[in-house]
Coordinates of N, CA and C and ligand atoms in Angstrom, one line a residue:
X29 N -22.9 -146.6 166.9 CA -22.5 -145.2 166.7 C -21.9 -144.5 167.9
X30 N -20.8 -143.8 167.9 CA -20.1 -143.2 168.9 C -20.8 -141.8 169.1
X31 N -20.6 -141.3 170.4 CA -21.1 -140.0 170.7 C -20.6 -139.1 169.7
X32 N -19.3 -139.1 169.3 CA -18.7 -138.2 168.3 C -19.6 -138.2 167.1
X33 N -19.8 -139.4 166.6 CA -20.7 -139.7 165.4 C -21.9 -139.0 165.5
X34 N -22.7 -139.2 166.6 CA -24.0 -138.7 166.7 C -24.1 -137.2 166.9
X35 N -22.9 -136.6 167.2 CA -23.0 -135.1 167.1 C -22.4 -134.4 166.0
X36 N -21.8 -135.2 165.2 CA -21.2 -134.7 163.9 C -22.1 -134.5 162.9
X37 N -21.9 -133.5 162.0 CA -22.7 -133.2 160.9 C -21.9 -133.5 159.6
X38 N -21.8 -134.7 159.2 CA -20.7 -135.1 158.1 C -21.3 -134.7 156.8
X39 N -20.6 -134.4 155.8 CA -21.0 -134.3 154.5 C -21.6 -135.5 153.9
X40 N -21.1 -136.7 154.5 CA -21.6 -137.9 154.0 C -23.1 -138.1 154.4
X41 N -23.4 -137.7 155.6 CA -24.8 -137.9 156.1 C -25.7 -136.8 155.5
X42 N -25.2 -135.6 155.2 CA -26.1 -134.6 154.8 C -25.3 -133.9 153.5
X43 N -25.4 -134.3 152.4 CA -24.6 -133.6 151.3 C -24.8 -132.0 151.3
X44 N -23.8 -131.4 151.3 CA -23.8 -130.0 151.2 C -24.0 -129.5 149.7
X45 N -25.2 -128.8 149.5 CA -25.3 -128.4 148.2 C -24.8 -127.0 147.7
X46 N -24.3 -126.3 148.7 CA -23.8 -124.9 148.4 C -23.8 -124.2 149.8
X47 N -23.1 -123.0 149.7 CA -22.9 -122.3 150.9 C -24.1 -121.2 151.3
X48 N -25.0 -121.1 150.4 CA -26.1 -120.0 150.4 C -27.4 -120.6 150.7
X49 N -28.2 -119.8 151.4 CA -29.6 -120.2 151.8 C -30.3 -120.5 150.7
X50 N -30.3 -119.8 149.6 CA -31.1 -120.0 148.4 C -30.8 -118.9 147.4
X51 N -31.0 -119.1 146.1 CA -30.7 -118.2 145.2 C -31.6 -116.8 145.4
X52 N -32.9 -117.0 145.9 CA -33.7 -115.9 146.1 C -33.2 -115.1 147.3
X53 N -32.8 -115.7 148.3 CA -32.3 -115.1 149.6 C -31.0 -114.2 149.3
X54 N -30.2 -115.0 148.3 CA -29.0 -114.3 147.9 C -29.3 -113.0 147.0
X55 N -30.2 -113.1 146.2 CA -30.7 -112.1 145.4 C -31.2 -110.9 146.2
X56 N -32.1 -111.2 147.1 CA -32.6 -110.1 148.0 C -31.5 -109.5 148.8
X57 N -30.5 -110.3 149.3 CA -29.5 -109.7 150.1 C -28.6 -108.8 149.2
X58 N -28.3 -109.3 148.0 CA -27.4 -108.5 147.1 C -28.2 -107.1 146.7
X59 N -29.5 -107.3 146.5 CA -30.2 -106.1 146.2 C -30.3 -105.0 147.4
X60 N -30.3 -105.5 148.6 CA -30.4 -104.6 149.8 C -28.9 -104.2 150.0
X61 N -27.9 -104.8 149.8 CA -26.6 -104.4 149.8 C -26.4 -103.3 148.8
X62 N -26.9 -103.5 147.5 CA -26.8 -102.5 146.6 C -27.4 -101.2 146.8
X63 N -28.6 -101.3 147.6 CA -29.3 -100.1 148.0 C -28.5 -99.3 149.0
X64 N -27.9 -100.1 150.0 CA -27.1 -99.5 150.9 C -25.9 -98.8 150.2
X65 N -25.3 -99.5 149.2 CA -24.1 -99.0 148.5 C -24.6 -97.7 147.8
X66 N -25.7 -97.6 147.2 CA -26.1 -96.3 146.5 C -26.3 -95.3 147.5
X67 N -26.9 -95.5 148.6 CA -27.2 -94.5 149.7 C -25.7 -93.9 150.2
X68 N -24.8 -94.9 150.3 CA -23.4 -94.6 150.8 C -22.7 -93.7 149.7
X69 N -23.0 -94.1 148.5 CA -22.3 -93.4 147.4 C -22.8 -91.9 147.4
X70 N -24.1 -91.8 147.5 CA -24.7 -90.4 147.5 C -24.2 -89.6 148.7
X71 N -24.1 -90.2 149.7 CA -23.6 -89.6 151.0 C -22.1 -89.1 150.8
X72 N -21.3 -90.1 150.1 CA -20.0 -89.8 149.9 C -19.7 -88.7 149.0
X73 N -20.6 -88.6 147.9 CA -20.5 -87.5 146.9 C -20.9 -86.2 147.5
X74 N -21.8 -86.2 148.4 CA -22.3 -85.0 149.0 C -21.4 -84.5 150.1
X75 N -20.5 -85.5 150.6 CA -19.5 -85.1 151.6 C -18.3 -84.7 150.8
X76 N -18.3 -84.8 149.5 CA -17.1 -84.3 148.6 C -16.1 -85.4 148.6
X77 N -16.4 -86.6 148.6 CA -15.5 -87.7 148.5 C -14.3 -87.6 149.6
X78 N -14.9 -87.3 150.7 CA -14.1 -87.0 151.9 C -13.6 -88.3 152.6
X79 N -12.7 -89.0 151.9 CA -12.1 -90.4 152.5 C -10.9 -90.1 153.4
X80 N -10.9 -90.6 154.5 CA -9.7 -90.3 155.4 C -9.5 -91.5 156.3
X81 N -8.4 -91.5 157.1 CA -8.1 -92.7 158.0 C -9.3 -92.6 159.1
X82 N -9.5 -93.9 159.5 CA -10.8 -93.8 160.5 C -10.5 -92.8 161.8
X83 N -11.6 -92.2 162.0 CA -11.6 -91.2 163.1 C -11.9 -92.0 164.3
X84 N -10.8 -92.5 165.0 CA -10.9 -93.3 166.2 C -11.3 -92.6 167.3
X85 N -11.2 -91.2 167.3 CA -11.8 -90.4 168.5 C -13.3 -90.6 168.5
X86 N -13.9 -90.7 167.4 CA -15.4 -90.9 167.4 C -15.7 -92.1 168.1
X87 N -15.0 -93.1 167.8 CA -15.3 -94.5 168.4 C -15.0 -94.5 169.9
X88 N -14.0 -93.8 170.2 CA -13.6 -93.8 171.7 C -14.6 -93.0 172.5
X89 N -15.4 -92.1 171.9 CA -16.3 -91.4 172.6 C -17.7 -92.1 172.7
X90 N -17.7 -93.3 172.1 CA -19.0 -94.0 172.1 C -19.2 -94.7 173.5
X91 N -20.5 -95.0 173.8 CA -20.8 -95.7 175.0 C -20.3 -97.1 174.9
X92 N -20.1 -97.9 176.1 CA -19.6 -99.2 176.1 C -20.4 -100.1 175.2
X93 N -21.7 -99.9 175.2 CA -22.6 -100.9 174.4 C -22.3 -100.9 172.9
X94 N -21.9 -99.7 172.4 CA -21.5 -99.4 170.9 C -20.2 -100.2 170.7
X95 N -19.1 -100.0 171.7 CA -18.0 -100.6 171.5 C -18.1 -102.1 171.5
X96 N -18.9 -102.6 172.4 CA -19.0 -103.9 172.6 C -19.7 -104.6 171.3
X97 N -20.7 -103.9 170.9 CA -21.5 -104.3 169.7 C -20.6 -104.4 168.5
X98 N -19.6 -103.6 168.3 CA -18.7 -103.4 167.3 C -17.7 -104.6 167.4
X99 N -17.2 -104.7 168.5 CA -16.1 -105.9 168.6 C -16.7 -107.2 168.4
X100 N -17.9 -107.5 169.0 CA -18.6 -108.8 168.8 C -18.9 -109.0 167.4
X101 N -19.5 -107.9 166.7 CA -20.0 -108.1 165.3 C -18.8 -108.4 164.4
X102 N -17.7 -107.6 164.7 CA -16.5 -107.9 163.7 C -16.0 -109.3 164.0
X103 N -16.0 -109.8 165.2 CA -15.5 -111.2 165.4 C -16.4 -112.1 164.7
X104 N -17.7 -111.8 164.8 CA -18.7 -112.7 164.3 C -18.5 -112.6 162.7
X105 N -18.2 -111.5 162.3 CA -18.0 -111.5 160.8 C -17.0 -112.4 160.3
X106 N -15.8 -112.2 161.0 CA -14.6 -113.0 160.6 C -14.9 -114.5 160.8
X107 N -15.5 -115.0 161.9 CA -15.7 -116.3 162.2 C -16.8 -116.9 161.2
X108 N -17.8 -116.0 161.0 CA -18.9 -116.4 160.1 C -18.3 -116.5 158.6
X109 N -17.4 -115.8 158.2 CA -16.8 -115.9 156.9 C -16.1 -117.2 156.7
X110 N -15.4 -117.6 157.8 CA -14.7 -118.9 157.8 C -15.7 -120.1 157.7
X111 N -16.8 -119.9 158.5 CA -17.8 -121.0 158.5 C -18.5 -121.2 157.3
X112 N -18.8 -119.9 156.5 CA -19.5 -120.0 155.2 C -18.7 -120.7 154.2
X113 N -17.4 -120.4 154.2 CA -16.5 -121.1 153.1 C -15.9 -122.4 153.5
X114 N -15.9 -122.6 154.8 CA -15.1 -123.7 155.4 C -15.8 -125.0 155.2
X115 N -15.0 -126.0 155.8 CA -15.6 -127.4 155.9 C -16.6 -127.4 156.9
X116 N -17.6 -128.4 156.7 CA -18.8 -128.5 157.5 C -18.6 -129.8 158.4
X117 N -19.1 -129.7 159.6 CA -19.4 -130.9 160.4 C -18.3 -131.4 161.3
X118 N -17.1 -130.8 161.3 CA -16.0 -131.4 162.1 C -16.0 -130.6 163.4
X119 N -15.0 -131.1 164.3 CA -14.9 -130.4 165.5 C -14.7 -128.9 165.5
X120 N -13.8 -128.5 164.5 CA -13.6 -127.1 164.3 C -14.8 -126.3 163.9
X121 N -15.7 -126.9 163.1 CA -16.9 -126.3 162.7 C -17.9 -126.0 163.9
X122 N -17.8 -127.1 164.8 CA -18.7 -126.9 166.0 C -18.2 -125.9 167.0
X123 N -16.8 -125.9 167.1 CA -16.2 -124.9 168.0 C -16.5 -123.5 167.5
X124 N -16.3 -123.3 166.2 CA -16.5 -122.0 165.6 C -18.0 -121.7 165.6
X125 N -18.8 -122.6 165.3 CA -20.2 -122.4 165.3 C -20.7 -121.9 166.6
X126 N -20.3 -122.6 167.8 CA -20.8 -122.1 169.0 C -20.3 -120.7 169.3
X127 N -19.0 -120.5 168.9 CA -18.5 -119.1 169.2 C -19.3 -118.0 168.4
X128 N -19.7 -118.4 167.1 CA -20.4 -117.6 166.3 C -21.9 -117.2 166.9
X129 N -22.5 -118.2 167.3 CA -23.8 -118.1 167.9 C -23.7 -117.1 169.2
X130 N -22.7 -117.4 170.0 CA -22.6 -116.6 171.1 C -22.3 -115.2 170.8
X131 N -21.4 -115.0 169.8 CA -21.1 -113.5 169.4 C -22.2 -112.9 168.7
X132 N -23.0 -113.7 167.9 CA -24.1 -113.1 167.3 C -25.3 -112.6 168.4
X133 N -25.4 -113.5 169.2 CA -26.5 -113.3 170.3 C -25.9 -112.1 171.1
X134 N -24.7 -112.1 171.5 CA -24.2 -111.0 172.3 C -24.3 -109.6 171.6
X135 N -24.0 -109.7 170.2 CA -24.0 -108.4 169.5 C -25.4 -107.8 169.4
X136 N -26.4 -108.8 169.2 CA -27.8 -108.4 169.1 C -28.3 -107.9 170.4
X137 N -27.8 -108.6 171.5 CA -28.3 -108.2 172.8 C -27.6 -106.8 173.2
X138 N -26.5 -106.6 172.8 CA -25.9 -105.3 173.1 C -26.6 -104.1 172.4
X139 N -27.1 -104.4 171.2 CA -27.9 -103.4 170.4 C -29.1 -102.8 171.2
X140 N -29.6 -103.6 172.1 CA -30.8 -103.2 172.8 C -30.4 -102.0 173.7
X141 N -29.1 -101.9 174.0 CA -28.8 -100.7 174.9 C -28.3 -99.5 174.0
X142 N -28.5 -99.8 172.6 CA -28.0 -98.5 171.8 C -29.3 -97.9 171.3
X143 N -29.5 -96.6 171.5 CA -30.7 -96.0 171.0 C -30.4 -94.7 170.3
X144 N -29.6 -94.8 169.3 CA -29.1 -93.7 168.5 C -30.3 -93.1 167.6
X145 N -31.1 -93.8 167.0 CA -32.2 -93.4 166.2 C -33.4 -93.0 167.0
X146 N -33.7 -93.6 168.1 CA -34.8 -93.3 168.8 C -34.4 -93.3 170.4
X147 N -34.0 -92.1 171.0 CA -33.4 -92.0 172.2 C -34.4 -92.5 173.3
X148 N -35.8 -92.6 173.0 CA -36.7 -92.9 174.0 C -37.2 -94.4 173.9
X149 N -36.6 -95.1 172.9 CA -37.1 -96.5 172.8 C -36.3 -97.1 171.7
X150 N -37.0 -98.1 171.0 CA -36.3 -98.9 170.0 C -36.6 -98.5 168.6
X151 N -35.7 -98.8 167.8 CA -35.9 -98.4 166.3 C -36.2 -99.7 165.5
X152 N -36.6 -99.6 164.3 CA -36.9 -100.7 163.4 C -35.8 -101.7 163.4
X153 N -34.5 -101.2 163.5 CA -33.3 -102.1 163.4 C -33.4 -103.1 164.5
X154 N -33.9 -102.8 165.6 CA -34.0 -103.6 166.9 C -34.9 -104.8 166.5
X155 N -35.7 -104.8 165.5 CA -36.5 -106.1 165.0 C -35.4 -107.1 164.5
X156 N -34.4 -106.6 163.8 CA -33.3 -107.5 163.5 C -32.7 -108.2 164.6
X157 N -32.5 -107.3 165.7 CA -31.8 -107.9 166.9 C -32.6 -109.0 167.4
X158 N -34.0 -108.7 167.5 CA -34.8 -109.6 168.1 C -34.9 -111.0 167.4
X159 N -34.8 -110.8 166.1 CA -34.7 -112.0 165.2 C -33.4 -112.8 165.5
X160 N -32.4 -112.0 165.6 CA -31.1 -112.8 165.7 C -31.1 -113.5 167.1
X161 N -31.6 -112.9 168.1 CA -31.3 -113.5 169.5 C -32.2 -114.8 169.4
X162 N -33.2 -114.9 168.7 CA -34.1 -116.1 168.6 C -33.4 -117.1 167.6
X163 N -33.2 -116.5 166.3 CA -32.8 -117.4 165.2 C -31.3 -118.0 165.4
X164 N -30.4 -117.3 166.0 CA -29.0 -117.9 166.2 C -29.0 -119.2 167.0
X165 N -29.5 -119.1 168.3 CA -29.8 -120.3 169.1 C -30.6 -121.4 168.5
X166 N -31.6 -120.9 167.7 CA -32.5 -122.0 167.1 C -31.6 -122.7 165.9
X167 N -30.8 -121.9 165.3 CA -29.9 -122.6 164.2 C -29.0 -123.6 164.8
X168 N -28.6 -123.3 166.1 CA -27.7 -124.2 166.8 C -28.6 -125.5 167.2
X169 N -29.8 -125.2 167.6 CA -30.6 -126.3 168.0 C -30.9 -127.2 166.8
X170 N -31.0 -126.7 165.7 CA -31.3 -127.5 164.4 C -30.2 -128.4 164.2
X171 N -28.9 -127.8 164.5 CA -27.7 -128.6 164.2 C -27.7 -129.8 165.2
X172 N -28.0 -129.5 166.4 CA -28.0 -130.6 167.5 C -29.0 -131.6 167.2
X173 N -30.1 -131.2 166.4 CA -31.2 -132.3 166.1 C -30.7 -132.8 164.7
X174 N -29.7 -132.6 164.2 CA -29.2 -133.1 162.9 C -30.1 -132.7 161.8
X175 N -30.8 -131.6 161.8 CA -31.5 -131.0 160.8 C -30.7 -130.2 159.9
X176 N -29.8 -130.9 159.1 CA -28.6 -130.1 158.6 C -29.0 -129.0 157.6
X177 N -30.0 -129.4 156.7 CA -30.4 -128.5 155.6 C -31.1 -127.2 156.3
X178 N -31.9 -127.4 157.2 CA -32.5 -126.3 157.9 C -31.5 -125.4 158.7
X179 N -30.5 -126.2 159.3 CA -29.5 -125.5 160.1 C -28.7 -124.6 159.1
X180 N -28.5 -125.2 157.9 CA -27.6 -124.4 157.0 C -28.3 -123.2 156.4
X181 N -29.6 -123.4 156.2 CA -30.4 -122.3 155.7 C -30.6 -121.1 156.8
X182 N -30.8 -121.6 158.1 CA -30.9 -120.6 159.0 C -29.6 -119.8 159.3
X183 N -28.5 -120.6 159.3 CA -27.2 -119.9 159.6 C -26.8 -118.9 158.4
X184 N -27.0 -119.4 157.2 CA -26.7 -118.6 156.0 C -27.5 -117.4 155.9
X185 N -28.9 -117.6 156.2 CA -29.7 -116.5 156.2 C -29.3 -115.5 157.2
X186 N -28.9 -115.8 158.5 CA -28.2 -114.9 159.4 C -27.1 -114.2 159.0
X187 N -26.2 -115.0 158.4 CA -24.9 -114.3 157.9 C -25.3 -113.3 156.8
X188 N -26.1 -113.7 155.8 CA -26.5 -112.7 154.8 C -27.1 -111.5 155.2
X189 N -28.3 -111.6 156.0 CA -29.1 -110.5 156.4 C -28.6 -109.9 157.7
X190 N -28.2 -110.8 158.7 CA -27.8 -110.3 160.0 C -26.5 -109.6 160.0
X191 N -25.6 -110.1 159.1 CA -24.3 -109.5 159.1 C -24.0 -108.6 157.8
X192 N -24.1 -109.2 156.6 CA -23.8 -108.5 155.5 C -24.7 -107.3 155.2
X193 N -26.0 -107.6 155.2 CA -26.9 -106.5 154.9 C -27.0 -105.4 156.1
X194 N -27.0 -106.0 157.3 CA -26.9 -105.1 158.5 C -25.7 -104.2 158.5
X195 N -24.6 -104.9 158.1 CA -23.3 -104.3 158.1 C -23.1 -103.1 157.0
X196 N -23.8 -103.5 155.8 CA -23.8 -102.6 154.7 C -24.5 -101.2 155.1
X197 N -25.6 -101.4 155.7 CA -26.4 -100.2 156.2 C -25.8 -99.5 157.3
X198 N -24.8 -99.9 158.0 CA -24.2 -99.1 159.0 C -23.3 -98.1 158.4
X199 N -23.1 -98.2 157.0 CA -22.2 -97.2 156.3 C -23.0 -96.1 155.6
X200 N -24.3 -96.1 156.0 CA -25.1 -94.9 155.3 C -24.8 -93.7 156.0
X201 N -24.9 -92.5 155.3 CA -24.6 -91.2 156.0 C -25.3 -91.0 157.3
X202 N -24.7 -90.4 158.3 CA -25.3 -90.1 159.5 C -25.0 -91.2 160.6
X203 N -24.6 -92.3 160.2 CA -24.4 -93.4 161.1 C -22.8 -93.4 161.4
X204 N -22.5 -94.0 162.5 CA -21.1 -93.9 163.1 C -20.1 -94.4 162.1
X205 N -20.3 -95.5 161.4 CA -19.2 -96.1 160.5 C -19.0 -95.1 159.3
X206 N -20.1 -94.4 158.9 CA -19.8 -93.4 157.7 C -19.1 -92.3 158.3
X207 N -19.5 -91.8 159.5 CA -18.8 -90.6 160.1 C -17.3 -91.0 160.4
X208 N -17.0 -92.2 160.8 CA -15.7 -92.6 161.1 C -14.8 -92.6 159.9
X209 N -15.4 -93.1 158.8 CA -14.5 -93.3 157.6 C -14.6 -92.2 156.5
X210 N -15.9 -91.5 156.5 CA -16.1 -90.6 155.4 C -16.5 -89.2 155.8
X211 N -16.8 -89.0 157.1 CA -17.6 -87.9 157.6 C -16.7 -86.7 157.9
Ligands
HEM29 C1 -20.9 -105.7 160.2 C2 -22.0 -105.5 160.9 C3 -22.5 -104.4 161.9 C4 -21.7 -103.3 162.1 C5 -20.5 -102.8 161.7 C6 -22.5 -102.6 163.2 C7 -22.3 -101.3 163.7 C8 -23.1 -100.6 164.5 C9 -22.8 -99.4 165.1 C10 -21.6 -98.6 165.0 C11 -23.9 -98.9 165.8 C12 -24.1 -97.7 166.6 C13 -23.9 -96.3 165.8 C14 -25.0 -96.3 164.7 O1 -26.1 -96.6 164.8 O2 -24.4 -95.9 163.6 C15 -24.9 -100.0 165.7 C16 -26.2 -99.8 166.1 C17 -27.1 -100.8 166.0 N1 -26.9 -102.1 165.4 FE1 -25.3 -102.6 164.5 N2 -23.7 -103.2 163.4 C18 -23.7 -104.4 162.7 C19 -24.4 -105.5 162.6 C20 -25.7 -105.5 163.5 C21 -26.4 -106.6 163.6 C22 -26.1 -108.0 163.1 C23 -27.5 -106.2 164.4 C24 -28.6 -107.0 165.0 C25 -28.5 -108.3 165.2 C26 -27.2 -104.9 164.7 C27 -28.3 -104.1 165.3 C28 -28.0 -102.8 165.7 C29 -29.0 -102.0 166.3 C30 -30.5 -102.4 166.7 C31 -28.5 -100.7 166.5 C32 -29.1 -99.6 167.2 C33 -29.8 -98.7 166.3 C34 -30.4 -97.5 166.9 O3 -29.8 -96.6 167.2 O4 -31.7 -97.6 167.1 N3 -26.2 -104.4 164.1 N4 -24.3 -101.0 164.8

């Protein structure tokens, strides 16, 4: 076996059964996204359906940590999407996967410097950040150990809850994304 073989996660060695962590995780994630959607809709109605071009001045006024958090999370969102639907186990998957873990860990780390909800400390959302800084590198470790099924579950869970659910809740009224687009 070559080094390349030993590092690769081929579909032959570990059949891919689907891109999601599991039907239950998907249902929970969808339910949470639905809750966020309802809160967003209520806020939108209260704001009088005030949809407009993004207010970039609001973003420009944010501290560096928020800008860094946003740029890294959007890059992670794009790369994560490619990884979720793309082919598994080849060199491109590994390169994108490493980038994704670095981006996710960076975006979570940056969030420790954002204290919008609790100016004197951390908010419950920081628990998500703590999970991501541990889980993302651990997902990588699982891949390196060829524990493909566990790796897939971990990474898909991170994508579903760390990105999609967390992202949906950034659009609730009062938060920056809502203010930028609908405030
Ligand atoms: C699409 C995904 C995401 C977007 C668009 C986003 C955007 C933002 C923005 C704009 C802020 C600062 C302003 C505000 O709170 O409204 C923020 C704060 C925060 N984000 Fe994210 N984020 C995303 C995903 C994540 C992820 C994956 C994590 C954790 C790993 C995370 C953790 C946090 C935390 C802890 C805060 C600070 C909350 C506080 O003020 O206490 N976010 N996010």
